mmCIF file of C-alpha atoms in Angstrom:
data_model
loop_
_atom_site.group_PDB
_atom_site.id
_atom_site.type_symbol
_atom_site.label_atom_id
_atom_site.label_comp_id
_atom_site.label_asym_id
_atom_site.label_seq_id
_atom_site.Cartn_x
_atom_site.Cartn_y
_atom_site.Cartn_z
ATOM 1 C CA UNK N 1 157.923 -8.530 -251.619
ATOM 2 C CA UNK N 2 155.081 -11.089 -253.071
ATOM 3 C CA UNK N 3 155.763 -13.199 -250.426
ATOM 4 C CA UNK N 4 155.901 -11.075 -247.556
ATOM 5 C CA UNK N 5 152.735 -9.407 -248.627
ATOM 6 C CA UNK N 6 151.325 -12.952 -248.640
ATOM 7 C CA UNK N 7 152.559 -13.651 -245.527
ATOM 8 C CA UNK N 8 150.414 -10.417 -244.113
ATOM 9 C CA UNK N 9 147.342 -11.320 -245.832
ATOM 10 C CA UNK N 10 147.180 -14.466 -243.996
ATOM 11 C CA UNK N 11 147.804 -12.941 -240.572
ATOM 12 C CA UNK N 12 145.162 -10.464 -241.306
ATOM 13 C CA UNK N 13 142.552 -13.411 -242.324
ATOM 14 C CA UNK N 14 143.800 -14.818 -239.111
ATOM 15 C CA UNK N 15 143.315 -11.992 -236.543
ATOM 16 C CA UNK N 16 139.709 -10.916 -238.125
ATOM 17 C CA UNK N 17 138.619 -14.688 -237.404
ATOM 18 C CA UNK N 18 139.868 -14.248 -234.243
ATOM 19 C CA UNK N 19 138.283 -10.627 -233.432
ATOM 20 C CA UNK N 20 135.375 -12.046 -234.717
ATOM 21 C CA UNK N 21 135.223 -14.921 -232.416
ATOM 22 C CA UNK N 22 134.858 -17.169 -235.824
ATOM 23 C CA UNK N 23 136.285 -20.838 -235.346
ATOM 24 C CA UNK N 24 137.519 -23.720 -237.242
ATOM 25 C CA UNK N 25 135.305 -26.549 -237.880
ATOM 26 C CA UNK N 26 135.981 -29.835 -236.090
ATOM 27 C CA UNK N 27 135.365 -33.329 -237.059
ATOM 28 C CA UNK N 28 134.839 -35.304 -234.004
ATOM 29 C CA UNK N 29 134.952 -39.225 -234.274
ATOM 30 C CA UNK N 30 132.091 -40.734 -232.049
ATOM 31 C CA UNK N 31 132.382 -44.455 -230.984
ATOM 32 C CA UNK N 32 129.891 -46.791 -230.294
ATOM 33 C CA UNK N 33 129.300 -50.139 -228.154
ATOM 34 C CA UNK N 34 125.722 -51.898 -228.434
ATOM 35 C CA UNK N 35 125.416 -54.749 -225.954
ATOM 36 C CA UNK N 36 123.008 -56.741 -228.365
ATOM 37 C CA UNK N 37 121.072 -56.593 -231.856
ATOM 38 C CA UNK N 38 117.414 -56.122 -230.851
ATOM 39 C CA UNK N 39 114.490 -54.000 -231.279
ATOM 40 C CA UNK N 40 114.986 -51.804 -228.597
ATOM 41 C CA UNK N 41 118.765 -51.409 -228.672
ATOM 42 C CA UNK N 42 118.637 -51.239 -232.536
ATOM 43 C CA UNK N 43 116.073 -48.280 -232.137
ATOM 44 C CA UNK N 44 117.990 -46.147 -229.813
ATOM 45 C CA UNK N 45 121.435 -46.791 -232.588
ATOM 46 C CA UNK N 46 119.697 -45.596 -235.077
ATOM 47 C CA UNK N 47 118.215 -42.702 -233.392
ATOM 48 C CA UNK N 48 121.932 -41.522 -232.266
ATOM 49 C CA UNK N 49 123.019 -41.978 -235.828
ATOM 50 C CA UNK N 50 120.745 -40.153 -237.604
ATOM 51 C CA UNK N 51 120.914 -37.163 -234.506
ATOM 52 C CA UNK N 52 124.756 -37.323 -235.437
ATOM 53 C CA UNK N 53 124.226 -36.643 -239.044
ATOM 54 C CA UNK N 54 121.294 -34.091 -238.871
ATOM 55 C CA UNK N 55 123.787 -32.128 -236.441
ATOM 56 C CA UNK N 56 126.831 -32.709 -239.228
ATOM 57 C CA UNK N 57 124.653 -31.121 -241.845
ATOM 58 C CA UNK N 58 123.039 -28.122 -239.508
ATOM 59 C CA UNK N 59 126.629 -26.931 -237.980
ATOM 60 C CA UNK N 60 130.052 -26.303 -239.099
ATOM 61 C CA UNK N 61 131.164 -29.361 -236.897
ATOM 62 C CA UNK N 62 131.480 -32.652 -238.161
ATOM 63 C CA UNK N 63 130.474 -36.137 -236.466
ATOM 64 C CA UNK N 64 131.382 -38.808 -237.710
ATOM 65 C CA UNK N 65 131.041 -42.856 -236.729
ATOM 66 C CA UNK N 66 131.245 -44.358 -239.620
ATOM 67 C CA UNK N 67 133.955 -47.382 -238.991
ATOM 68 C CA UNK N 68 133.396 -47.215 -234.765
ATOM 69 C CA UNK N 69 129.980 -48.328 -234.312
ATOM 70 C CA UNK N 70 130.202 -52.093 -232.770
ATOM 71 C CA UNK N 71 127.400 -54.109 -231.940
ATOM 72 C CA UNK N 72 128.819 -56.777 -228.801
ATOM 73 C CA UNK N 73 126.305 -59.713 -229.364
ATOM 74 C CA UNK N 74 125.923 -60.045 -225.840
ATOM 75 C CA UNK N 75 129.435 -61.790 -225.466
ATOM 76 C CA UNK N 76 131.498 -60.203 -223.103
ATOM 77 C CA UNK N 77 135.147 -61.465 -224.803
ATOM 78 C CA UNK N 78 133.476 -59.438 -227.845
ATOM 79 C CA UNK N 79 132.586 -56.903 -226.443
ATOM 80 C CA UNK N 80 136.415 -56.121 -224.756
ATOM 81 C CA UNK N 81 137.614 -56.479 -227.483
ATOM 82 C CA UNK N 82 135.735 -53.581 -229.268
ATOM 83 C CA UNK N 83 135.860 -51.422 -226.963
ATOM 84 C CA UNK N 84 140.073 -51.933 -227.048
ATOM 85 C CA UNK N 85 139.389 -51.127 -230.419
ATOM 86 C CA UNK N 86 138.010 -47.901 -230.013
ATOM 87 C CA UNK N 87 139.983 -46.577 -227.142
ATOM 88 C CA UNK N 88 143.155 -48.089 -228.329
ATOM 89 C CA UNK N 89 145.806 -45.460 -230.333
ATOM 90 C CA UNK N 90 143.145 -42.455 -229.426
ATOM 91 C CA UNK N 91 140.685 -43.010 -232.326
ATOM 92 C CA UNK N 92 137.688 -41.978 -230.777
ATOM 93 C CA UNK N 93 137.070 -38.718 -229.065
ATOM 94 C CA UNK N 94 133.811 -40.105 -227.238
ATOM 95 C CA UNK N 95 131.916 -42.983 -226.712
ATOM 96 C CA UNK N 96 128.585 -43.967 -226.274
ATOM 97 C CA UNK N 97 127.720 -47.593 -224.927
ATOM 98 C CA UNK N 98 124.429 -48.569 -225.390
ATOM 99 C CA UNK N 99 122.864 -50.682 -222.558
ATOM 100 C CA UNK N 100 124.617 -51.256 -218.821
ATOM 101 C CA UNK N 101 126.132 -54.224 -219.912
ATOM 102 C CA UNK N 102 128.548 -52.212 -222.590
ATOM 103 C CA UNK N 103 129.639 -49.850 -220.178
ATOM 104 C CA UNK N 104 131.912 -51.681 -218.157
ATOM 105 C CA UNK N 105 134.015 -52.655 -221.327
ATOM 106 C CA UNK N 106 135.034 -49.318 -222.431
ATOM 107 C CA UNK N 107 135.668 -48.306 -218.907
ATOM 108 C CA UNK N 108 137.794 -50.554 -217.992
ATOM 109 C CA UNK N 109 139.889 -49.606 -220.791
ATOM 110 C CA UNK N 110 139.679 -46.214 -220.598
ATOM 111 C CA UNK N 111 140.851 -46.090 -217.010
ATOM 112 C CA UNK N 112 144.337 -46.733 -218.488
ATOM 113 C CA UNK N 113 144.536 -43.752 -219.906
ATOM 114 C CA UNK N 114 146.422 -40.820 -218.743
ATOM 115 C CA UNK N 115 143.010 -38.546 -220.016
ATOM 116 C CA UNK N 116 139.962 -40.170 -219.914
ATOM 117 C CA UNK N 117 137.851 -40.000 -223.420
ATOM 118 C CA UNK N 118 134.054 -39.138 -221.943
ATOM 119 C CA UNK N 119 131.459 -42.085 -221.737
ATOM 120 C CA UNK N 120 127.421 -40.687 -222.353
ATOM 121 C CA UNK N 121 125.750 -43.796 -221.786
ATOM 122 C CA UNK N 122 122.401 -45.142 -223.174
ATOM 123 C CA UNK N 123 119.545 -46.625 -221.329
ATOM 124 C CA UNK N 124 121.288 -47.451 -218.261
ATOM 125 C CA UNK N 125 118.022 -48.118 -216.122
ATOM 126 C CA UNK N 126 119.949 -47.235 -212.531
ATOM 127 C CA UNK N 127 123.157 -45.495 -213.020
ATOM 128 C CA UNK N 128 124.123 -44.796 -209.448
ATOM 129 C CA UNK N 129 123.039 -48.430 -208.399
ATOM 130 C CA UNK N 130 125.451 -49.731 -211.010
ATOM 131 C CA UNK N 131 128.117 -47.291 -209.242
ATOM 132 C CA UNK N 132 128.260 -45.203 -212.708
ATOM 133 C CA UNK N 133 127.944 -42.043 -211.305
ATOM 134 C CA UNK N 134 127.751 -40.255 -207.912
ATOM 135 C CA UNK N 135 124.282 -39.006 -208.539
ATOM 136 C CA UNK N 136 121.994 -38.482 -211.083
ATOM 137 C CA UNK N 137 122.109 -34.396 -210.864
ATOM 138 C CA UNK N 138 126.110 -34.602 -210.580
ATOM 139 C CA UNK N 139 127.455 -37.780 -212.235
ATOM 140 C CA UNK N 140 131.033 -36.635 -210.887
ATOM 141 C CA UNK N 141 133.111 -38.146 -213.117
ATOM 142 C CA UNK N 142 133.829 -38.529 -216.746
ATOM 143 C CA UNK N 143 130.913 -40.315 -217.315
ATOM 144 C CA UNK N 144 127.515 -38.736 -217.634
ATOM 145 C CA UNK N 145 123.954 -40.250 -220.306
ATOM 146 C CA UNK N 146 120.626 -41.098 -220.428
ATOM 147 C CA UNK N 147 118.749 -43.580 -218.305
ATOM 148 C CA UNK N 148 115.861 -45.530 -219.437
ATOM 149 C CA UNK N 149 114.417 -45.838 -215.061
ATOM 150 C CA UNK N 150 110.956 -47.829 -215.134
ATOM 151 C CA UNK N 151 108.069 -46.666 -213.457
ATOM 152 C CA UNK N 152 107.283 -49.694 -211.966
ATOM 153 C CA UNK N 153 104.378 -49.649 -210.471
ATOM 154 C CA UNK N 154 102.802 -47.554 -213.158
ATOM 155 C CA UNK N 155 103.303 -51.120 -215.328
ATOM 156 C CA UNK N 156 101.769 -52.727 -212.845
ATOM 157 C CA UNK N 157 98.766 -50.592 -212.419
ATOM 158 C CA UNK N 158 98.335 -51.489 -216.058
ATOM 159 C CA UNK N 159 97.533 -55.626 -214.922
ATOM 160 C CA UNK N 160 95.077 -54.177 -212.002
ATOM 161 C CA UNK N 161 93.218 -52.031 -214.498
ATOM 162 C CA UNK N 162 93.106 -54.871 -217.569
ATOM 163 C CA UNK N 163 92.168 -57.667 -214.900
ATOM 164 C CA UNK N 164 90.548 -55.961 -211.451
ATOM 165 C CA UNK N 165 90.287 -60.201 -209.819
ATOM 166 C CA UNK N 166 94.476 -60.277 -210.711
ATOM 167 C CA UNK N 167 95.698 -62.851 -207.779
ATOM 168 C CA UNK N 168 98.786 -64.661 -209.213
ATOM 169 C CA UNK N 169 101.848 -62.356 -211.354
ATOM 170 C CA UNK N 170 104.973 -63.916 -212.917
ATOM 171 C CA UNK N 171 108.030 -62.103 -212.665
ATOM 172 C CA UNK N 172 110.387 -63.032 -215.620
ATOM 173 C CA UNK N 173 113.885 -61.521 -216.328
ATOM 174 C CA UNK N 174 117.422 -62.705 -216.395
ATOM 175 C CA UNK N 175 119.426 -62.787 -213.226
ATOM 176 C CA UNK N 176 122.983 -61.299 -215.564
ATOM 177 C CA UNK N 177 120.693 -57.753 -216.279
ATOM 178 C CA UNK N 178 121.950 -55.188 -213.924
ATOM 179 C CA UNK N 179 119.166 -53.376 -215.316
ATOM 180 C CA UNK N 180 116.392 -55.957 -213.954
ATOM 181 C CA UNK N 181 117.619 -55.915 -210.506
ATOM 182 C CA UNK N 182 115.838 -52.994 -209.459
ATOM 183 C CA UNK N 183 112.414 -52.976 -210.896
ATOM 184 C CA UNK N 184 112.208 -56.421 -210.097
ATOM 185 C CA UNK N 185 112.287 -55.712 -206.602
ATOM 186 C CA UNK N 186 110.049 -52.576 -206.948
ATOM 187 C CA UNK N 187 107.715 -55.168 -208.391
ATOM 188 C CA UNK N 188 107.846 -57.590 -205.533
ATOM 189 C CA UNK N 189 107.562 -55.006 -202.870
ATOM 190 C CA UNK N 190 104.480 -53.113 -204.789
ATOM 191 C CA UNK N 191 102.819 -56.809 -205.519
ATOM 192 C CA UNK N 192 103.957 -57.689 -201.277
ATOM 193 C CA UNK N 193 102.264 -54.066 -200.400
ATOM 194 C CA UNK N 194 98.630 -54.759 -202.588
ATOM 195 C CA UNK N 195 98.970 -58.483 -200.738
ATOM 196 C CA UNK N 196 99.215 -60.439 -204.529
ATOM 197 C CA UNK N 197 101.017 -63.249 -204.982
ATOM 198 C CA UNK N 198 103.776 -63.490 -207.270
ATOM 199 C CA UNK N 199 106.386 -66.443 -208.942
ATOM 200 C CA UNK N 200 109.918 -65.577 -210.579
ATOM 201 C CA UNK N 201 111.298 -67.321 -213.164
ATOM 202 C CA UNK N 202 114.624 -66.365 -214.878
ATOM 203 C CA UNK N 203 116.688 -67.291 -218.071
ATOM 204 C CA UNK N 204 120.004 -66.472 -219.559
ATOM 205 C CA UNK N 205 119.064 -67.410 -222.795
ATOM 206 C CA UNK N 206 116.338 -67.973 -225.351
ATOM 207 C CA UNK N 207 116.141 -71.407 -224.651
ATOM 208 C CA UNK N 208 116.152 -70.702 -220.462
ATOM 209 C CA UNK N 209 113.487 -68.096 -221.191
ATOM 210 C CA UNK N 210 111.182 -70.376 -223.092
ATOM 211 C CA UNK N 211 111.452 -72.521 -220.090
ATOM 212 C CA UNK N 212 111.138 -69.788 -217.575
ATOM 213 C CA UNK N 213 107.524 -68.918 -219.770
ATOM 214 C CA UNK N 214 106.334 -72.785 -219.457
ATOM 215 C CA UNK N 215 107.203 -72.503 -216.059
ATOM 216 C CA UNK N 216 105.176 -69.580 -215.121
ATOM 217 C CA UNK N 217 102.329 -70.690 -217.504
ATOM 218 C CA UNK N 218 102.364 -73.886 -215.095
ATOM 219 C CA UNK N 219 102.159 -72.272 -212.262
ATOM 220 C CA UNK N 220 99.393 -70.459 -213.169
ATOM 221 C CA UNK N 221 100.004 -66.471 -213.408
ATOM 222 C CA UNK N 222 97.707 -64.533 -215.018
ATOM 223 C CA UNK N 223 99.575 -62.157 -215.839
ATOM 224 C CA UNK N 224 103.787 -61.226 -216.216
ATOM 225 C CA UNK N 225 105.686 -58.566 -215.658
ATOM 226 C CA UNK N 226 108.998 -58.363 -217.460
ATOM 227 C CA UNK N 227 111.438 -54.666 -217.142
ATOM 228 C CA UNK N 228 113.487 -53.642 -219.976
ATOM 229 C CA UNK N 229 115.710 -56.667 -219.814
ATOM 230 C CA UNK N 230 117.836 -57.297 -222.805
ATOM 231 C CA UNK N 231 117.590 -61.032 -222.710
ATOM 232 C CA UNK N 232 114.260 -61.797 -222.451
ATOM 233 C CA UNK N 233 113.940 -58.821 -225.532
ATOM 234 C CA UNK N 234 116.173 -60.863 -227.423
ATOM 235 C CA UNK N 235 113.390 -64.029 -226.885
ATOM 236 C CA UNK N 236 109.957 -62.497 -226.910
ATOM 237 C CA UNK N 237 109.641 -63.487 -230.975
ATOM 238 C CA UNK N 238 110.026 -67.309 -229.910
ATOM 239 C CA UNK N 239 107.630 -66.431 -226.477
ATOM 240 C CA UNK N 240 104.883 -64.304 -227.356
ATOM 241 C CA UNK N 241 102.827 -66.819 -229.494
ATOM 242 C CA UNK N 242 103.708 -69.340 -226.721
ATOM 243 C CA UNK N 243 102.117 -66.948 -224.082
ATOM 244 C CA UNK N 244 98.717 -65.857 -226.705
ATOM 245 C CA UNK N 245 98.056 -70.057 -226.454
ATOM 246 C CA UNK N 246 97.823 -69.800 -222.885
ATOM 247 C CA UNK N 247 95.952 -66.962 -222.762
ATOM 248 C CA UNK N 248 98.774 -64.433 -220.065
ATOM 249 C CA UNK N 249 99.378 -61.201 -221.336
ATOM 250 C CA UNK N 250 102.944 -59.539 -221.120
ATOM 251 C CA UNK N 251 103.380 -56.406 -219.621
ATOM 252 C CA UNK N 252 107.013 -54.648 -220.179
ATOM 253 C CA UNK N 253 109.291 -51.711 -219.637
ATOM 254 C CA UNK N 254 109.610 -50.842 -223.614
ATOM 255 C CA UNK N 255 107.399 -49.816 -226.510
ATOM 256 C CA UNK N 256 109.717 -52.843 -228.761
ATOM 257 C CA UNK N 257 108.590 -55.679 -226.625
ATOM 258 C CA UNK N 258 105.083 -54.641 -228.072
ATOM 259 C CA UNK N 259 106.094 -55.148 -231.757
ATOM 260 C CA UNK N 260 107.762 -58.692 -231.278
ATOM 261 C CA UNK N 261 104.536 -59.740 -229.408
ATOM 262 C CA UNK N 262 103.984 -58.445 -226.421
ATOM 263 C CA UNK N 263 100.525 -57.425 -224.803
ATOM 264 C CA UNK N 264 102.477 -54.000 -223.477
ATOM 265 C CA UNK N 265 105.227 -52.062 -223.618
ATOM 266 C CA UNK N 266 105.096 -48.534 -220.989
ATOM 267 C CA UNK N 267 108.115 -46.355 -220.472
ATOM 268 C CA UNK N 268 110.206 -44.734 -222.411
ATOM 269 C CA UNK N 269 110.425 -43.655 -225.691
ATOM 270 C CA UNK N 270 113.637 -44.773 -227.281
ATOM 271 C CA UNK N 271 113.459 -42.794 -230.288
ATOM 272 C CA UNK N 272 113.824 -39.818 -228.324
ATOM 273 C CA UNK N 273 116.107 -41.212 -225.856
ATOM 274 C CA UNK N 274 118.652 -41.990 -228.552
ATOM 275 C CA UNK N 275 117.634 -38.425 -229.770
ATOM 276 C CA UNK N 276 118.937 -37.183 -226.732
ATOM 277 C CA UNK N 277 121.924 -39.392 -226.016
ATOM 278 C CA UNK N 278 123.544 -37.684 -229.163
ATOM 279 C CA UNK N 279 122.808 -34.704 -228.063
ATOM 280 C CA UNK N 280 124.476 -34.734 -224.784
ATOM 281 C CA UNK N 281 127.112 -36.549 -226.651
ATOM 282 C CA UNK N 282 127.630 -33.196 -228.783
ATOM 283 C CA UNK N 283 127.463 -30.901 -225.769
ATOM 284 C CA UNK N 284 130.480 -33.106 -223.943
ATOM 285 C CA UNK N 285 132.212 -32.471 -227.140
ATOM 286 C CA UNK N 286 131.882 -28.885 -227.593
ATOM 287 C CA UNK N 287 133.238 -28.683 -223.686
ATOM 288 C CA UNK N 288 130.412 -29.391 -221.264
ATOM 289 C CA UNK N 289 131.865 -30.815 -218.377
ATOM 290 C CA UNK N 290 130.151 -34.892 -217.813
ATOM 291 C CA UNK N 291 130.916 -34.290 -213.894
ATOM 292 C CA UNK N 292 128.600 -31.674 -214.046
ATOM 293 C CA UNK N 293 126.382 -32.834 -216.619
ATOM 294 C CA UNK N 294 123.019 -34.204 -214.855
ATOM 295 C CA UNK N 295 122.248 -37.780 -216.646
ATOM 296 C CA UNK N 296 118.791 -37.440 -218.813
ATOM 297 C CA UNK N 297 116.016 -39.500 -217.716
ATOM 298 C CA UNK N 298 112.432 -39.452 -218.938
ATOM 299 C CA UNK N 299 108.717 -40.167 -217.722
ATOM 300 C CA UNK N 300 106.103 -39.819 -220.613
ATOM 301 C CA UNK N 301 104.279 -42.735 -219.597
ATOM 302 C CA UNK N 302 103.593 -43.855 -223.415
ATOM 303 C CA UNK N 303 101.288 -46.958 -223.449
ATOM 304 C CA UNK N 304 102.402 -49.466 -226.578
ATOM 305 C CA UNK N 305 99.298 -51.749 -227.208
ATOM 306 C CA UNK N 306 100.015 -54.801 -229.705
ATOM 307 C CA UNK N 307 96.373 -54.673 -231.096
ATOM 308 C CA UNK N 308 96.844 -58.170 -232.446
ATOM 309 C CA UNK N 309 97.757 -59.413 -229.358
ATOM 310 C CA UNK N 310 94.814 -57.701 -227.451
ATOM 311 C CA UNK N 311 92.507 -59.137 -229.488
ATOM 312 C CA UNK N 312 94.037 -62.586 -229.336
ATOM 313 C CA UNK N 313 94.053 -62.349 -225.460
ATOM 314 C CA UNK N 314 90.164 -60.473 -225.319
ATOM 315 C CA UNK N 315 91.538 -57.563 -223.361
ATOM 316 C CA UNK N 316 89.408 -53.967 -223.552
ATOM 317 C CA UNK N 317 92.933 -51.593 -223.249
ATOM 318 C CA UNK N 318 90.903 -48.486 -223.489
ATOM 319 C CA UNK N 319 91.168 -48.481 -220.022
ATOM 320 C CA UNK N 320 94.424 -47.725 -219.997
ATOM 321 C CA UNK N 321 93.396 -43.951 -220.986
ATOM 322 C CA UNK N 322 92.941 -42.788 -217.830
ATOM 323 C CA UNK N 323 96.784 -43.733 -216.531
ATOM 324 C CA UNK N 324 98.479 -43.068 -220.198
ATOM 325 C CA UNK N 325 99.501 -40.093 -221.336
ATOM 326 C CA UNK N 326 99.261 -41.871 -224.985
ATOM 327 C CA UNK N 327 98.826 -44.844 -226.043
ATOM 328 C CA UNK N 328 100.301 -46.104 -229.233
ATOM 329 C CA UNK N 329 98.649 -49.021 -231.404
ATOM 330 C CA UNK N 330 101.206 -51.208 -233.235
ATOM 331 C CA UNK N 331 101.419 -54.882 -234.894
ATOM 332 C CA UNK N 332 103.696 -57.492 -234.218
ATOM 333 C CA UNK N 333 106.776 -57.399 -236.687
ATOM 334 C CA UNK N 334 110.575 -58.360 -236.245
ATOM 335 C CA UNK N 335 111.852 -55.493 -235.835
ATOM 336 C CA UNK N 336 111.003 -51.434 -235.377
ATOM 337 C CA UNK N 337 111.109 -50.557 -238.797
#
């Protein structure tokens, strides 16, 4: 009798949650690829992580990374490797690469699966040029995230208002970012269009972009442009001080270029980008559809002025005001924190 009584007890529990629409909690495991340990890259992981856990502690759901977050060190052996890691024996139930250049690793292993896990990228600067999804408004596939797009010419609007006699620009990035591709040619057509000359130089490596900097400084630019390319991030510590003695100020796609040196960093704010890649992240999870869930892109136009390096270089960035919607003050440092 004690048993059977038990036995409807526990039904009962069961159909009031179920009249009352009340479910169980879920712990979803959330994987993650970073292409590289830098300032920008590290900013937007943390950002995710900490997203993840406020979410943990405000719902019943549970997210947790802890034991899948991989950072690739810009070797692409590594990063296969990881990413069979996390897709191997289903021990993820989403992943977030950070960067284009981690996305191809986890798809390629995913696509071996009878049911895709969803991929919500971070910071890919031109998702449909890298063939990622259909379109920005219907990414079409399993794969949906945020994108980190310059505004080119808004960058370069920056060098015409700090230097009005600009004749000469230097173009530096590394020919292996997907993510350079496209505002580098922005730049060249906007610089072909306002009739001012510019010079490339490229690197693959610290070393290569130190060279790539000696070269431009030889040629005689007064002034480079540099998108949110993960290489030359990775060198602008062992650049910046090189580029002060010559007196040619940076100008780049991120706010963390800024803090390791450079004169500028416009764009996007990665903070809130990684903000919102776990967010999206959590929607996939609780059943959004990535095929049908537009990629997130952003245009704040945030100015980041290294003050040290201003003054170093003599440049009056107040007039930025009129272009920025903000402009943020910071001090060079080795990393965000």
């Amino acid at each position: 009798m004690k048993k059977r009584l038990a036995v409807c007890v526990i039904a009962a529990s069961m159909a009031a949650m179920m009249v009352s629409g009340t479910a169980m909690a879920e712990e979803y495991k959330v994987g993650i690829l970073k292409y590289m340990d830098h300032a920008s890259l590290d900013q937007i992981e943390d950002a995710i992580l900490a997203e993840l856990d406020a979410l943990s502690e405000e719902g019943e759901d549970t997210y947790v990374y802890e034991g899948y977050v991989y950072s690739g060190n810009a070797e692409t052996a590594t990063m296969q490797q990881q990413a069979a890691q996390l897709i191997d024996d289903d021990q993820v139930d989403i992943v977030i690469p950070i960067a284009t250049p981690a996305v191809s690793p986890l798809t390629n292993e995913i696509e071996d699966l009878d049911e895709p896990i969803p991929v919500v990228f971070a910071a890919v600067s031109d998702p449909v040029g890298s063939e990622l999804v259909d379109s920005l408004d219907a990414p079409g596939g399993y794969i949906t995230g945020t994108s980190d797009a310059l505004n080119t010419e808004a960058i370069l609007d920056l060098m015409f208002l700090a230097n009005p006699d600009l004749e000469k620009v230097g173009l530096l990035y590394s020919l292996s970012e997907d993510s350079s591709t496209q505002p580098i040619a922005d730049a060249k057509a906007y610089l072909d269009e306002k009739g001012i000359e510019y010079v490339e130089a490229t690197g693959t490596n610290n070393s290569e972009i130190m060279q790539a900097v000696e070269s431009l400084i030889s040629d005689g630019v007064q002034a480079i442009f540099t998108p949110t390319d993960n290489t030359v991030m990775s060198a602008e510590l062992s650049i910046y001080e090189t580029l002060l003695e010559a007196g040619v100020p940076h100008y780049t796609g991120a706010d963390s270029f800024a803090v390791n040196g450079a004169f500028v960093g416009f764009g996007v704010d990665y903070e809130l980008l990684g903000k919102e890649t776990a967010d999206l992240a959590v929607a996939i999870l609780q059943g959004a559809d990535p095929a049908e869930t537009a990629v997130v892109t952003f245009d704040n136009g945030i100015v980041t002025v290294n003050t040290e390096t201003a003054e170093a270089l003599g440049i009056d960035y107040s007039v930025f005001e009129e272009v920025a919607t903000q402009i943020v003050e910071v001090v060079t440092a080795e990393s965000m924190e």
